[in-house]
Short mmCIF file of C-alpha atoms (C1' of nucleotides) in Angstrom, two decimals:
data_model
loop_
_atom_site.label_atom_id
_atom_site.label_comp_id
_atom_site.label_asym_id
_atom_site.label_seq_id
_atom_site.Cartn_x
_atom_site.Cartn_y
_atom_site.Cartn_z
CA MET A 1 85.02 133.69 118.17
CA SER A 2 87.06 133.60 121.80
CA LYS A 3 90.65 132.63 121.16
CA ASN A 4 89.92 129.82 123.71
CA THR A 5 87.89 128.46 121.32
CA PRO A 6 89.25 125.45 119.85
CA LYS A 7 89.90 125.60 116.30
CA ALA A 8 89.08 122.47 114.02
CA ILE A 9 91.87 120.04 113.40
CA ARG A 10 93.90 120.74 110.11
CA GLY A 11 92.81 118.84 107.26
CA THR A 12 89.33 117.78 108.95
CA GLN A 13 85.74 119.72 107.71
CA ASP A 14 82.73 120.81 108.87
CA ILE A 15 80.12 120.39 105.68
CA PHE A 16 77.21 122.27 105.14
CA GLY A 17 74.44 123.86 103.52
CA ALA A 18 74.82 123.54 99.58
CA ASP A 19 78.19 121.61 99.99
CA ALA A 20 76.53 119.15 102.21
CA GLU A 21 73.40 118.82 99.98
CA ASP A 22 76.17 118.36 96.96
CA PHE A 23 77.63 115.32 99.81
CA ALA A 24 74.27 113.82 100.66
CA PHE A 25 73.63 113.72 96.57
CA VAL A 26 76.64 111.69 95.73
CA VAL A 27 76.05 109.24 98.46
CA GLU A 28 72.52 108.68 97.71
CA THR A 29 73.15 108.21 94.28
CA PHE A 30 75.96 105.49 94.95
CA GLU A 31 73.39 103.70 97.47
CA ARG A 32 70.73 103.71 94.78
CA VAL A 33 73.11 102.56 91.80
CA ARG A 34 75.04 100.04 94.80
CA ARG A 35 71.28 98.38 94.87
CA LEU A 36 70.46 98.60 91.33
CA PHE A 37 73.77 96.00 90.83
CA ARG A 38 72.81 94.19 93.98
CA PHE A 39 76.04 94.99 96.62
CA ARG A 40 75.67 94.48 99.75
CA ARG A 41 76.03 96.70 101.99
CA ILE A 42 78.28 96.63 104.62
CA GLU A 43 79.66 98.54 107.77
CA MET A 44 83.34 98.21 109.02
CA PRO A 45 85.17 99.37 111.87
CA VAL A 46 87.06 103.24 111.32
CA PHE A 47 89.90 101.59 112.98
CA GLU A 48 91.81 98.20 112.79
CA LYS A 49 95.10 96.41 114.17
CA THR A 50 98.18 98.20 112.87
CA GLU A 51 99.15 95.11 111.16
CA VAL A 52 96.04 95.00 109.09
CA PHE A 53 97.45 97.96 106.80
CA ALA A 54 100.97 97.79 107.17
CA ARG A 55 100.85 93.86 105.78
CA SER A 56 98.15 94.42 103.10
CA LEU A 57 99.73 98.12 101.79
CA GLY A 58 103.13 97.15 102.21
CA GLU A 59 105.60 98.68 104.94
CA THR A 60 107.61 101.06 102.33
CA THR A 61 104.44 102.69 100.69
CA ASP A 62 104.04 106.08 102.11
CA VAL A 63 100.71 105.46 103.50
CA VAL A 64 102.00 103.02 106.00
CA SER A 65 105.66 104.71 106.47
CA LYS A 66 104.10 107.92 106.96
CA GLU A 67 100.81 108.75 106.67
CA MET A 68 98.92 106.59 108.74
CA TYR A 69 96.97 107.58 112.29
CA SER A 70 98.85 104.93 114.40
CA PHE A 71 98.24 104.99 118.58
CA GLU A 72 98.35 102.18 121.48
CA ASP A 73 95.26 102.14 122.96
CA ARG A 74 95.00 101.61 126.89
CA GLY A 75 96.19 97.76 126.55
CA GLY A 76 98.94 98.36 124.43
CA ASP A 77 98.21 97.17 121.18
CA SER A 78 99.09 99.69 117.90
CA LEU A 79 95.65 100.74 116.16
CA THR A 80 95.86 102.60 112.86
CA LEU A 81 92.93 104.82 112.07
CA ARG A 82 91.62 103.59 108.44
CA PRO A 83 93.48 105.52 105.78
CA GLU A 84 91.32 102.93 103.42
CA PHE A 85 88.66 100.57 103.03
CA THR A 86 90.00 97.13 101.07
CA ALA A 87 92.45 95.87 103.71
CA GLY A 88 89.97 96.17 106.24
CA ILE A 89 87.48 94.81 104.27
CA ALA A 90 90.08 91.77 103.40
CA ARG A 91 90.22 91.25 107.07
CA ALA A 92 86.50 91.26 107.58
CA PHE A 93 85.93 88.64 105.00
CA LEU A 94 88.78 86.21 106.59
CA THR A 95 87.78 86.87 110.31
CA ASN A 96 83.75 86.02 109.59
CA GLY A 97 84.25 83.75 107.33
CA TRP A 98 82.30 85.29 104.26
CA GLN A 99 83.94 82.79 102.15
CA GLN A 100 80.82 80.52 102.45
CA HIS A 101 79.09 83.71 100.30
CA ALA A 102 81.84 83.81 98.03
CA PRO A 103 81.63 85.90 95.06
CA LEU A 104 80.80 88.50 97.33
CA LYS A 105 79.39 91.72 96.06
CA VAL A 106 79.99 94.59 98.96
CA ALA A 107 79.68 98.57 98.88
CA THR A 108 80.23 100.60 101.74
CA HIS A 109 81.24 104.52 102.70
CA GLY A 110 82.26 106.51 105.10
CA PRO A 111 85.70 108.51 106.81
CA LEU A 112 89.12 107.78 106.43
CA PHE A 113 91.80 108.98 107.47
CA ARG A 114 95.30 110.22 105.81
CA TYR A 115 97.78 112.29 107.76
CA GLU A 116 98.83 114.27 104.46
CA ARG A 117 99.04 118.14 103.47
CA PRO A 118 96.25 119.39 102.91
CA GLN A 119 95.17 120.88 99.08
CA LYS A 120 92.15 120.74 97.00
CA GLY A 121 90.11 118.10 97.30
CA ARG A 122 92.37 116.35 99.77
CA TYR A 123 91.75 116.18 103.34
CA ARG A 124 92.64 114.28 106.62
CA GLN A 125 89.70 112.87 107.36
CA PHE A 126 87.83 112.25 104.09
CA HIS A 127 85.27 110.09 102.79
CA GLN A 128 84.97 107.73 100.16
CA ILE A 129 82.14 105.17 98.34
CA ASP A 130 83.85 101.97 97.87
CA ALA A 131 82.82 98.91 95.92
CA GLU A 132 84.06 95.77 95.88
CA ILE A 133 84.01 91.70 94.59
CA ILE A 134 86.01 89.05 96.48
CA GLY A 135 86.40 85.58 95.82
CA ALA A 136 85.89 86.63 91.88
CA ALA A 137 88.68 85.21 89.81
CA GLU A 138 86.56 85.77 86.24
CA PRO A 139 87.37 89.09 84.15
CA GLN A 140 83.47 89.39 84.50
CA ALA A 141 83.66 90.39 87.87
CA ASP A 142 86.01 93.39 86.93
CA VAL A 143 83.41 94.56 83.62
CA GLU A 144 80.22 94.51 86.52
CA LEU A 145 82.87 96.58 88.98
CA LEU A 146 83.57 99.03 86.09
CA CYS A 147 79.92 99.05 84.11
CA MET A 148 78.87 100.14 87.90
CA ALA A 149 81.34 102.68 88.32
CA ASP A 150 80.49 104.65 84.88
CA GLN A 151 76.90 104.69 85.28
CA LEU A 152 77.44 106.18 88.86
CA LEU A 153 79.19 108.71 87.37
CA LYS A 154 76.28 108.92 84.73
CA GLU A 155 73.94 109.60 87.46
CA LEU A 156 75.52 111.85 89.42
CA GLY A 157 75.61 114.09 85.96
CA ILE A 158 79.43 114.29 85.87
CA LYS A 159 80.92 114.66 82.51
CA GLY A 160 84.00 115.14 80.72
CA VAL A 161 85.19 111.82 82.27
CA THR A 162 87.14 108.84 80.65
CA LEU A 163 88.01 105.54 82.16
CA HIS A 164 91.68 105.44 82.10
CA LEU A 165 92.29 101.49 81.42
CA ASN A 166 95.54 99.18 82.16
CA THR A 167 96.55 96.07 83.00
CA LEU A 168 99.59 95.16 84.96
CA GLY A 169 99.49 91.36 84.32
CA ASP A 170 99.45 88.20 86.92
CA GLY A 171 102.34 88.20 89.51
CA SER A 172 105.20 87.21 87.31
CA SER A 173 104.37 89.00 84.52
CA ARG A 174 104.28 92.22 86.87
CA GLU A 175 107.59 91.27 88.31
CA ALA A 176 109.50 90.65 84.82
CA TRP A 177 108.22 94.02 83.78
CA ARG A 178 108.95 95.84 87.29
CA ALA A 179 112.70 93.87 86.75
CA ALA A 180 112.79 94.97 82.78
CA LEU A 181 111.74 98.86 84.23
CA VAL A 182 114.87 98.67 86.64
CA ASP A 183 117.07 97.84 84.27
CA TYR A 184 115.91 100.59 81.65
CA PHE A 185 116.09 103.22 84.10
CA SER A 186 118.99 102.38 86.13
CA ALA A 187 121.25 103.01 82.59
CA VAL A 188 119.84 106.65 82.88
CA LYS A 189 119.97 107.08 86.12
CA GLY A 190 122.02 110.12 86.60
CA ASP A 191 119.91 112.08 83.92
CA LEU A 192 116.58 111.50 85.83
CA SER A 193 115.18 113.58 88.44
CA GLU A 194 115.62 113.52 92.52
CA ASP A 195 111.96 112.13 92.44
CA SER A 196 112.62 109.81 90.23
CA GLN A 197 115.98 108.25 91.49
CA GLU A 198 114.38 107.33 94.33
CA ARG A 199 111.87 105.98 92.76
CA LEU A 200 114.03 103.56 91.23
CA GLU A 201 114.33 102.27 94.47
CA LYS A 202 110.74 102.33 96.12
CA ASN A 203 108.07 101.84 93.44
CA PRO A 204 110.14 101.94 89.23
CA LEU A 205 106.60 101.84 88.47
CA ARG A 206 105.66 105.62 89.47
CA ILE A 207 108.69 106.64 87.22
CA LEU A 208 106.24 106.08 84.32
CA ASP A 209 103.87 108.87 85.29
CA SER A 210 106.55 111.23 86.15
CA LYS A 211 105.34 114.60 85.68
CA ASP A 212 109.12 115.81 85.76
CA ARG A 213 110.65 117.01 82.24
CA ARG A 214 113.87 115.16 83.23
CA ASP A 215 112.01 112.57 83.18
CA LYS A 216 110.03 112.78 80.09
CA PRO A 217 112.50 112.04 77.26
CA PHE A 218 112.76 108.21 78.61
CA LEU A 219 109.32 107.36 79.08
CA ALA A 220 108.23 106.55 75.64
CA ASP A 221 110.97 103.97 75.08
CA ALA A 222 110.77 102.21 78.09
CA PRO A 223 109.87 98.43 78.67
CA LYS A 224 106.12 97.97 77.99
CA ILE A 225 103.87 95.65 80.19
CA ASP A 226 102.54 94.07 76.87
CA ASP A 227 105.31 92.74 76.28
CA PHE A 228 105.85 90.76 79.47
CA LEU A 229 102.62 89.73 79.57
CA SER A 230 101.74 85.86 79.97
CA ASP A 231 99.34 84.48 77.41
CA GLU A 232 96.95 84.01 80.42
CA ALA A 233 96.91 87.75 81.49
CA ARG A 234 96.64 88.91 77.72
CA ALA A 235 93.95 86.69 77.94
CA PHE A 236 92.38 88.41 80.91
CA PHE A 237 92.40 91.68 79.73
CA LYS A 238 91.00 90.98 76.19
CA ALA A 239 87.98 89.68 78.16
CA VAL A 240 87.91 93.03 80.34
CA THR A 241 88.21 95.45 77.35
CA ASP A 242 85.79 92.95 75.12
CA GLY A 243 83.00 93.01 78.00
CA LEU A 244 83.53 97.12 78.49
CA ASP A 245 82.82 97.43 74.77
CA ALA A 246 80.18 94.99 75.38
CA ALA A 247 78.48 96.86 77.62
CA GLY A 248 78.69 100.26 75.95
CA VAL A 249 81.64 101.52 79.11
CA LYS A 250 83.68 103.87 76.70
CA TRP A 251 87.80 103.48 78.27
CA LYS A 252 91.02 104.20 76.64
CA ARG A 253 94.47 102.06 77.18
CA ALA A 254 96.76 103.88 79.72
CA GLU A 255 100.08 102.02 79.77
CA ALA A 256 101.63 104.11 82.23
CA LEU A 257 98.75 103.37 84.80
CA VAL A 258 100.05 101.84 87.40
CA ARG A 259 98.72 101.41 91.35
CA GLY A 260 100.79 102.72 94.30
CA LEU A 261 100.15 99.88 96.52
CA ASP A 262 101.51 96.66 96.37
CA TYR A 263 98.59 94.45 96.21
CA TYR A 264 97.35 95.15 92.79
CA ARG A 265 97.76 92.54 89.65
CA HIS A 266 95.77 92.65 86.36
CA THR A 267 93.44 95.07 85.69
CA ALA A 268 94.04 98.93 87.03
CA PHE A 269 92.05 101.60 85.99
CA GLU A 270 91.03 105.87 87.03
CA PHE A 271 88.34 107.57 85.62
CA ILE A 272 90.08 110.97 84.84
CA PRO A 273 88.68 113.97 83.57
CA ASP A 274 89.48 114.67 80.32
CA GLU A 275 91.86 117.63 79.49
CA GLY A 276 90.34 120.96 79.70
CA SER A 277 87.31 120.20 80.94
CA ALA A 278 84.78 121.68 83.64
CA ALA A 279 86.03 118.90 85.72
CA ALA A 280 89.65 118.74 85.38
CA ASP A 281 89.73 122.73 86.06
CA ALA A 282 87.26 122.08 89.15
CA LEU A 283 89.61 119.14 90.86
CA GLY A 284 93.30 120.96 90.27
CA SER A 285 95.84 118.59 90.30
CA GLN A 286 94.12 115.83 92.05
CA SER A 287 92.86 114.52 88.59
CA THR A 288 91.85 110.66 89.61
CA ILE A 289 88.06 110.61 90.63
CA LEU A 290 87.51 106.81 91.14
CA GLY A 291 90.71 104.57 90.80
CA GLY A 292 90.92 100.79 91.91
CA GLY A 293 91.77 97.11 90.20
CA ARG A 294 91.99 93.89 91.33
CA TYR A 295 94.00 92.39 94.32
CA ASP A 296 94.45 89.10 93.37
CA GLY A 297 97.40 89.17 96.47
CA LEU A 298 96.00 90.89 99.07
CA MET A 299 94.17 87.77 101.40
CA GLU A 300 97.04 85.98 101.47
CA SER A 301 99.44 89.24 102.99
CA LEU A 302 97.06 88.80 105.54
CA GLY A 303 97.57 85.12 105.83
CA GLY A 304 94.22 84.21 103.99
CA PRO A 305 94.04 81.59 101.19
CA ALA A 306 94.59 82.74 98.38
CA THR A 307 91.32 84.85 97.41
CA PRO A 308 91.11 87.09 93.87
CA ALA A 309 89.47 90.17 94.22
CA VAL A 310 88.81 93.15 92.28
CA GLY A 311 87.80 97.02 93.74
CA TRP A 312 87.55 100.78 93.77
CA ALA A 313 86.67 103.60 95.69
CA ALA A 314 86.50 107.30 94.55
CA GLY A 315 86.32 110.26 96.92
CA ILE A 316 83.09 111.68 97.51
CA GLU A 317 84.64 115.23 98.59
CA ARG A 318 86.56 115.31 94.79
CA LEU A 319 82.99 113.71 93.26
CA ALA A 320 80.60 116.58 95.49
CA MET A 321 83.07 119.18 93.83
CA LEU A 322 81.60 118.05 90.20
CA VAL A 323 78.08 117.14 90.69
CA GLY A 324 77.20 121.01 90.12
CA GLU A 325 75.57 123.65 92.83
CA ARG A 326 72.11 121.77 94.59
CA GLU A 327 70.83 124.33 96.33
CA GLU A 328 69.06 123.19 99.78
CA ALA A 329 65.42 123.39 98.84
CA GLY A 330 63.29 125.57 100.57
CA PRO A 331 59.97 123.88 102.07
CA ALA A 332 56.80 123.19 100.72
CA ILE A 333 55.17 125.09 103.25
CA ALA A 334 55.76 127.56 105.27
CA ILE A 335 53.76 128.74 108.20
CA VAL A 336 53.78 132.13 109.99
CA PRO A 337 51.51 133.08 112.86
CA GLU A 338 51.18 136.70 113.46
CA VAL A 339 51.07 136.39 116.99
CA ASP A 340 52.03 134.35 119.88
CA ASP A 341 48.94 133.30 120.54
CA ASP A 342 48.03 131.22 117.86
CA PHE A 343 51.63 129.16 118.11
CA GLY A 344 49.27 126.92 118.90
CA LEU A 345 47.44 126.66 115.63
CA ALA A 346 50.61 126.59 113.72
CA THR A 347 52.17 123.59 115.11
CA LEU A 348 48.86 121.64 114.94
CA LEU A 349 49.16 122.61 111.10
CA SER A 350 52.73 121.72 110.94
CA ALA A 351 52.43 118.08 112.36
CA ALA A 352 49.08 117.16 109.96
CA LEU A 353 50.95 118.22 107.14
CA ARG A 354 53.98 116.40 107.95
CA ARG A 355 52.07 113.59 108.18
CA GLN A 356 50.77 114.04 104.91
CA ALA A 357 54.56 113.66 103.81
CA LEU A 358 54.53 117.52 103.28
CA ASN A 359 57.63 119.36 104.56
CA THR A 360 56.95 122.14 106.98
CA GLU A 361 58.70 124.38 108.43
CA VAL A 362 57.23 127.13 111.46
CA PHE A 363 57.95 130.99 111.06
CA ALA A 364 57.05 132.45 114.54
CA THR A 365 59.75 135.16 116.01
CA GLY A 366 59.97 138.30 116.01
CA SER A 367 57.16 140.88 114.99
CA ALA A 368 54.62 139.77 112.24
CA ARG A 369 56.88 141.07 109.31
CA LYS A 370 59.74 139.97 110.07
CA ARG A 371 58.39 136.58 110.51
CA PHE A 372 57.36 136.60 107.37
CA GLY A 373 60.14 138.27 105.62
CA LYS A 374 61.97 134.89 106.98
CA ALA A 375 59.69 133.05 105.45
CA MET A 376 60.11 134.57 102.44
CA LYS A 377 63.39 134.26 102.52
CA ALA A 378 63.29 130.74 102.67
CA LEU A 379 61.66 130.15 99.99
CA PRO A 380 58.47 127.97 100.33
CA ALA A 381 56.26 126.66 97.60
CA VAL A 382 53.11 127.76 99.90
CA PHE A 383 52.52 130.30 102.38
CA ILE A 384 49.66 129.66 105.21
CA ILE A 385 49.63 132.77 107.23
CA ILE A 386 47.36 132.50 110.13
CA ASN A 387 46.03 135.94 111.19
CA ARG A 388 43.63 136.70 113.77
CA GLN A 389 40.60 139.26 113.24
CA LYS A 390 38.65 140.85 115.64
CA VAL A 391 34.91 142.00 113.88
CA VAL A 392 32.88 143.60 116.72
CA ASN A 393 32.65 141.54 119.15
CA SER A 394 33.78 138.19 118.14
CA GLU A 395 37.08 137.17 116.96
CA TYR A 396 37.54 134.65 113.66
CA PHE A 397 40.96 133.36 112.28
CA GLU A 398 41.70 133.79 108.45
CA ILE A 399 44.15 131.29 107.14
CA LEU A 400 45.52 132.73 103.96
CA THR A 401 47.42 129.86 101.89
CA LYS A 402 49.36 132.25 99.34
CA PRO A 403 51.79 130.40 96.72
CA ASN A 404 54.89 131.87 96.61
CA ASP A 405 55.56 134.13 93.25
CA ARG A 406 59.08 134.20 93.66
CA ARG A 407 59.86 130.98 92.77
CA GLY A 408 56.73 130.15 91.29
CA ALA A 409 57.85 128.87 87.99
CA LEU A 410 60.02 125.81 89.97
CA HIS A 411 56.73 125.37 91.90
CA GLU A 412 54.28 125.15 89.45
CA VAL A 413 53.94 121.32 89.55
CA LEU A 414 54.07 120.89 93.34
CA ARG A 415 51.76 123.66 94.27
CA ASP A 416 48.80 121.47 93.38
CA GLU A 417 49.99 118.72 95.34
CA ILE A 418 50.73 121.02 98.20
CA LEU A 419 47.44 122.71 98.25
CA ASP A 420 45.67 118.94 98.20
CA GLY A 421 47.66 118.14 101.16
CA ILE A 422 46.62 121.17 102.61
CA ARG A 423 43.08 120.78 101.98
CA THR A 424 43.02 117.02 102.79
CA VAL A 425 44.36 118.11 106.32
CA PHE A 426 41.31 121.08 107.12
CA THR A 427 38.38 118.59 105.28
CA GLU A 428 39.14 115.71 107.47
CA ARG A 429 39.63 117.62 110.50
CA LEU A 430 36.75 120.07 110.15
CA LYS A 431 34.74 116.45 108.80
CA VAL A 432 33.70 118.88 105.64
CA SER A 433 33.04 117.16 102.25
CA SER A 434 35.20 119.78 100.49
CA MET A 435 37.04 122.72 100.80
CA ASN A 436 37.84 125.42 97.99
CA MET A 437 40.80 126.04 98.05
CA PRO A 438 42.59 128.07 95.21
CA TYR A 439 45.97 130.38 95.26
CA GLY A 440 46.04 132.82 97.67
CA SER A 441 42.69 131.79 99.20
CA ILE A 442 41.07 132.63 102.90
CA ILE A 443 39.86 130.29 104.78
CA GLN A 444 37.96 132.01 107.57
CA LEU A 445 37.67 130.04 110.51
CA LYS A 446 35.51 130.47 113.68
CA PRO A 447 37.30 129.81 117.36
CA GLU A 448 34.95 126.56 117.47
CA GLU A 449 36.01 125.18 114.40
CA VAL A 450 40.02 126.38 115.41
CA LEU A 451 38.98 124.01 119.04
CA VAL A 452 37.83 121.36 116.50
CA LEU A 453 41.09 121.78 114.52
CA THR A 454 43.24 121.63 118.01
CA LYS A 455 41.30 118.54 118.90
"C1'" G B 1 108.66 116.15 104.12
"C1'" C B 2 109.64 120.63 100.41
"C1'" G B 3 107.70 125.22 97.87
"C1'" A B 4 104.25 129.99 96.79
"C1'" U B 5 100.26 132.97 98.12
"C1'" C B 6 97.47 134.70 102.23
"C1'" G B 7 95.22 135.45 107.20
"C1'" U B 8 91.15 142.71 109.58
"C1'" A B 9 83.67 142.20 112.26
"C1'" G B 10 79.12 135.77 111.65
"C1'" C B 11 80.34 136.30 105.88
"C1'" U B 12 82.63 139.02 101.79
"C1'" C B 13 86.22 142.58 101.74
"C1'" A B 14 88.36 148.43 101.70
"C1'" G B 15 92.08 150.11 105.05
"C1'" U B 16 96.91 154.80 100.70
"C1'" U B 17 104.98 155.81 101.81
"C1'" G B 18 103.94 152.67 109.01
"C1'" G B 19 100.83 158.45 112.33
"C1'" U B 20 94.57 160.43 116.02
"C1'" U B 21 88.47 156.69 118.93
"C1'" A B 22 89.87 150.68 112.74
"C1'" G B 23 85.51 150.67 108.04
"C1'" A B 24 81.73 149.17 104.13
"C1'" G B 25 77.89 146.27 102.35
"C1'" C B 26 75.45 141.46 103.40
"C1'" G B 27 73.64 138.99 108.32
"C1'" C B 28 71.88 139.49 113.32
"C1'" C B 29 68.97 142.43 116.86
"C1'" G B 30 65.73 146.38 117.85
"C1'" G B 31 62.49 150.57 116.29
"C1'" C B 32 59.37 153.54 112.54
"C1'" U B 33 57.17 153.54 108.00
"C1'" U B 34 54.08 150.73 104.76
"C1'" G B 35 49.72 147.90 105.84
"C1'" U B 36 48.46 141.33 102.69
"C1'" G B 37 53.25 142.69 103.74
"C1'" G B 38 59.07 140.15 100.36
"C1'" U B 39 60.49 147.93 100.44
"C1'" G B 40 62.24 151.80 102.60
"C1'" C B 41 64.74 154.56 106.69
"C1'" C B 42 66.38 154.77 112.14
"C1'" G B 43 69.45 152.96 115.64
"C1'" G B 44 72.45 148.98 118.26
"C1'" A B 45 75.17 144.88 119.23
"C1'" G B 46 79.28 142.64 117.21
"C1'" G B 47 86.82 143.09 115.69
"C1'" U B 48 92.69 143.05 122.01
"C1'" C B 49 93.38 143.26 113.19
"C1'" G B 50 95.00 134.40 113.40
"C1'" G B 51 99.01 133.74 117.92
"C1'" G B 52 103.32 135.16 119.65
"C1'" G B 53 108.22 137.92 120.21
"C1'" G B 54 110.65 142.03 117.85
"C1'" U B 55 111.89 146.88 114.98
"C1'" U B 56 109.98 152.03 115.97
"C1'" C B 57 108.17 158.19 119.87
"C1'" G B 58 104.56 155.19 117.00
"C1'" A B 59 102.55 148.84 113.38
"C1'" G B 60 96.47 146.05 111.11
"C1'" A B 61 100.81 147.92 107.51
"C1'" C B 62 107.90 146.06 108.75
"C1'" C B 63 110.91 141.42 110.55
"C1'" C B 64 111.42 136.62 113.01
"C1'" C B 65 108.33 132.29 115.12
"C1'" U B 66 104.09 129.97 115.37
"C1'" C B 67 99.13 128.37 113.92
"C1'" G B 68 95.75 127.97 109.88
"C1'" A B 69 93.80 128.19 105.02
"C1'" U B 70 95.02 128.02 99.90
"C1'" C B 71 97.33 126.17 95.18
"C1'" G B 72 101.27 123.35 93.72
"C1'" C B 73 105.59 118.76 94.48
"C1'" C B 74 105.68 114.00 96.62
"C1'" C B 75 102.11 110.55 97.60
"C1'" C B 76 97.37 109.37 97.13
"C1'" A B 77 91.07 108.95 96.28
#
RNA sequence: GCGAUCGUAGCUCAGUUGGUUAGAGCGCCGGCUUGUGGUGCCGGAGGUCGGGGGUUCGAGACCCCUCGAUCGCCCCA
């Protein structure tokens, strides 16, 4: 590589091969589960006016104050690449009059941008799947959303992950709790870590999940949200947990679980790998794989009517790390024309087979030997080798259908389907009633038959 | 924004206390062998050792800066 070749931007990734398969598997599974739960697909712009994020997330949050990709466009407007989905969806809900569809269940996925230090499972351009229920104040909405998340993780085959659940109460409960925490921690401020002293000013709730040893002694006796919950908030949370129990979704109360962004109320949750699990190992310090909560305050911060809503998002890269290696599957059929003159016949066959919904790849570069070697490496279920033979004065073609023994067991079931497909192509084209074609059979075609085939 | 480790061919890595034309395996290209084929053998292309500066008779190795990667902290999915 020349030193003049531009490099990828820090924190971005080019995804290829097995990793790309993992990524696609996550997205495809999400799409399937989304339909099962009847969430409607939406597409959102990748950038918005900066104020969309500044007003909804809160000016003082780290995301807004130092992690946004903001720029001025040619018209002088301040725009920002979306650092999350929720704010943009809320904006769309308000500007498009989607109130008429409320309660509205929507889902989307795509890239997000945050100027952060890259590390394991964390990038500057990263990707999330996202689900939201807007305009539903009932705890049933929280339950349905969590059921969907739970089923998604199960269908992805991710094990050793637990739903950690908490309530932040309604607006007034949350404020009372926050004030009590500030009082409590201010009294011992000098003994707290520097980080937590700062959090005391900016985000006191966050002190609760501090990892610093100096903070730990004070955490157990800190004020609990449960002592500040209004009767309504308590009833709401109970309805959520009862619903989860009814649906068979396992959960664990996590009193220290809070949300960083200002707009959250009531339910807050994260799916976190169990300690010592393979999932925890694979993720390093990026422990949360799916997180969200209720954000009843958001719409008002954007100047809209009070609108209750609840949602979650999950990092696709993180999920992809947990779904296990998905190899790129080999082709069903590999076609190897031994000489270039037979490339036309190979093209004809591949086109016909693809129309039969059989994925097919043609190997036609290098010597016959190399062609076969490359076809081997692609691990097809079946080979079709086109071999031109000369016998005395006439020329004929041999078409050899050969199952791949190397991965025989894997393709056992597939083979019959594949050979059926090949048989169909030949019998239809040659207008013969049937064609015997067991594994390893050789079909000899005269030039005039090839002519019929290629017509 | 802070800290630690690292950066040699397309990939995975060797490269001894600084000492001649920087190596291997895999991959790629070509040839031979074999001849219903996945093997073996031979050959070839491909590196200003991330970039810049410095120390030295001499730097891939040492020092500084910078860029990037990885893993933590903060924050967060």
